[in-house]
Coordinates of C-alpha atoms in Angstrom, one line a residue:
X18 CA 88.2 -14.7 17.0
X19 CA 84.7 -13.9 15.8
X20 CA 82.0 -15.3 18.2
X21 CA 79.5 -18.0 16.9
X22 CA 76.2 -17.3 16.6
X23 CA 73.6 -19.0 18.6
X24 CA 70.8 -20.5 17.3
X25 CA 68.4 -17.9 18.0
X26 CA 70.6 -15.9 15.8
X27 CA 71.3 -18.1 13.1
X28 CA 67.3 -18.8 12.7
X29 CA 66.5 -15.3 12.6
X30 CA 69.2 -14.4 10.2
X31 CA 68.0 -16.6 8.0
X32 CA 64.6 -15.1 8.5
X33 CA 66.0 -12.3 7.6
X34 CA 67.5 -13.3 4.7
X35 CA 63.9 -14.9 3.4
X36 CA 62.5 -11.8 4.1
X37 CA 64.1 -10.6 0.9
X38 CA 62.3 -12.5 -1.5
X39 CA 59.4 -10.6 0.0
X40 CA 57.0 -8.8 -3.0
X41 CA 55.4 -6.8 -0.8
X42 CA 55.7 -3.1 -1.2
X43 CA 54.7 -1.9 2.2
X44 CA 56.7 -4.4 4.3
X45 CA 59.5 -7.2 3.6
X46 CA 58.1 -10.4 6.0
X47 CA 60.3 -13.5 6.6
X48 CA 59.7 -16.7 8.9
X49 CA 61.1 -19.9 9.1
X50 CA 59.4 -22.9 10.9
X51 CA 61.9 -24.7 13.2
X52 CA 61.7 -28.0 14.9
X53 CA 64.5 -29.7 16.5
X54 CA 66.7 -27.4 15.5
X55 CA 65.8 -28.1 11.9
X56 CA 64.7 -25.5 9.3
X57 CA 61.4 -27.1 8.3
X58 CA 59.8 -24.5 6.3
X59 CA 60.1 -21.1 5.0
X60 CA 57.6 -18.3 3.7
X61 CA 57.8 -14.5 3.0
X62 CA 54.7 -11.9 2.3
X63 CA 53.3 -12.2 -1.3
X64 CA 51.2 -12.9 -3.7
X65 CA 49.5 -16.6 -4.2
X66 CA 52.0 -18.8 -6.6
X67 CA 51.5 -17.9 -10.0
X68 CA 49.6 -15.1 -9.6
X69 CA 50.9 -11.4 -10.3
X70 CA 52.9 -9.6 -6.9
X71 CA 53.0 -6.0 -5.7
X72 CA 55.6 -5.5 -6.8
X73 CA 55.0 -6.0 -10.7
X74 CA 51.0 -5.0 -10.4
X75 CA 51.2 -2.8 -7.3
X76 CA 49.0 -3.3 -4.1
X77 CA 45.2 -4.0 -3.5
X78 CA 44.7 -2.1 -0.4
X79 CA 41.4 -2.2 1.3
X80 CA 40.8 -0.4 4.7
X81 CA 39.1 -1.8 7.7
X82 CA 37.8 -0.8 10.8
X83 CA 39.1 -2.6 13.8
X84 CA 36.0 -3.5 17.1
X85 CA 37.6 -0.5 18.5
X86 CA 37.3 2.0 15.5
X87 CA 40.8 2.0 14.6
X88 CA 41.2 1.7 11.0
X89 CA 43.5 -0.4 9.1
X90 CA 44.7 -1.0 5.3
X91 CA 45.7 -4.3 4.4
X92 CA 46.3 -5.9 0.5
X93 CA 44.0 -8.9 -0.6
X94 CA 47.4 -9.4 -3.1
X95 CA 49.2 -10.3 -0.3
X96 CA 49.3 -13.5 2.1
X97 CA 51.6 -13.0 4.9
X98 CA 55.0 -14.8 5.8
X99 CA 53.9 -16.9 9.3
X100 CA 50.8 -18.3 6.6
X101 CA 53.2 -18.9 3.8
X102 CA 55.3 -21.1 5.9
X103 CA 52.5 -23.4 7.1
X104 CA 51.3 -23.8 3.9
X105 CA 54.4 -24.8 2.6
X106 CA 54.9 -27.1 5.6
X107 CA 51.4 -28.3 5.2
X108 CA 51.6 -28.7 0.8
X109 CA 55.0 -31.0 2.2
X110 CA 53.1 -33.1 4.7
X111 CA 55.9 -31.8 7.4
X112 CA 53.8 -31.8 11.0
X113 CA 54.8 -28.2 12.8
X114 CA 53.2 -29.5 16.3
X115 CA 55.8 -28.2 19.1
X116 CA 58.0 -26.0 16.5
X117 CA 59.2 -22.8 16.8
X118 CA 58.9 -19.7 14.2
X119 CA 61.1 -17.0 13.8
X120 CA 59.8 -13.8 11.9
X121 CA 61.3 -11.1 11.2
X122 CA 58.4 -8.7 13.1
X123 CA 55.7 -10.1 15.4
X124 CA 52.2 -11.3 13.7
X125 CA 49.4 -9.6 13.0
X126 CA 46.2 -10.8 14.9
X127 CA 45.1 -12.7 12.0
X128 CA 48.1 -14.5 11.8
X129 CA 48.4 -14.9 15.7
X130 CA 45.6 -16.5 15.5
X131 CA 46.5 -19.1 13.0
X132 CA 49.6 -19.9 14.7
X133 CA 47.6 -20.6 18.0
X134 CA 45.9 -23.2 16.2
X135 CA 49.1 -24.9 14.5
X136 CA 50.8 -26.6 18.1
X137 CA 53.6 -24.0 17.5
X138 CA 54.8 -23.3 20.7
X139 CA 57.3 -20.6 20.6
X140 CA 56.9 -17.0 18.5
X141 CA 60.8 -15.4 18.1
X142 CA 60.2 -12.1 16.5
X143 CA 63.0 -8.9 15.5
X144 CA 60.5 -5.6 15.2
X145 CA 57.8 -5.2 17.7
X146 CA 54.3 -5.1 15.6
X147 CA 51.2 -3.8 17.3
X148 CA 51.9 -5.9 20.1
X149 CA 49.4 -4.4 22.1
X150 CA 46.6 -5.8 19.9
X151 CA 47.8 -9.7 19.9
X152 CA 48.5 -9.1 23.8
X153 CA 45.0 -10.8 24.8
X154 CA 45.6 -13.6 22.5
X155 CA 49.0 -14.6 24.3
X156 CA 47.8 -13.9 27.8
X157 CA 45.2 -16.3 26.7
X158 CA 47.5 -19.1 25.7
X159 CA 50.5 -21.2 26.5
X160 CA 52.4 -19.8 23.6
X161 CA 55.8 -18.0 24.4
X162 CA 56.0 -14.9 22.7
X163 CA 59.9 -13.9 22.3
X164 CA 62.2 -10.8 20.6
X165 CA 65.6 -11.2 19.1
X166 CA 66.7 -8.1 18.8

């Protein structure tokens, strides 16, 4: 007999399975907002709704230069999964104060930073992301920060 998931699982499968719809061409992104053990909202990377994606147009990479030097290249195409799913939460009027997201990889500072600001309380991520550059943030904060492998 096949074992049953647990919820940690089943969340992040699903995750998983949003991440498909990503139109990224760099990286397939899927969260899911979870309260209660209740799927409240979904997003995956892409382009605003209605406008053209990556993955039709291709990317609009720009490169910037972290405090530190380090340079990065990011899309302005592209809004991220973890944003994707607040917004949708928010454009529904569904309160995400002491939810839980699961992503598929750990958020980028920018997004880290938006999700301090949201009440969510727990972060269940898959793939490690440049987890030493949100490190400060989360040392700084009460928020868990947790991998499903």
């Amino acid at each position: 007999m096949e074992e049953r998931r647990t919820w940690d699982q089943y969340f992040m499968g699903i995750a998983q399975m949003v991440a498909e719809r990503a139109t990224c061409t760099r990286a397939k992104i899927g969260a899911v907002i979870v309260k209660d053990k209740n799927i409240i909202a979904t997003g995956y990377n892409g382009s605003p709704a209605g406008h053209p994606h990556c993955t039709d147009v291709g990317c609009l990479i720009y490169v910037s230069r972290n405090p530190d030097g380090e340079e990065e290249e990011n899309c302005f195409r592209t809004i991220h999964a973890e944003i994707n799913a607040i917004t949708q939460a928010a454009k529904n009027g569904v309160g995400i104060d002491d939810a839980d997201i699961y992503i598929t990889a750990s958020p980028c500072y920018h997004c880290l930073k938006t999700l301090l600001n949201t009440g969510i309380k727990r972060i269940y991520y898959r793939k490690p992301y440049k987890l030493e550059k949100i490190k400060p943030l989360i040392e700084h904060s009460d928020m868990e920060l947790i991998q499903i492998p």
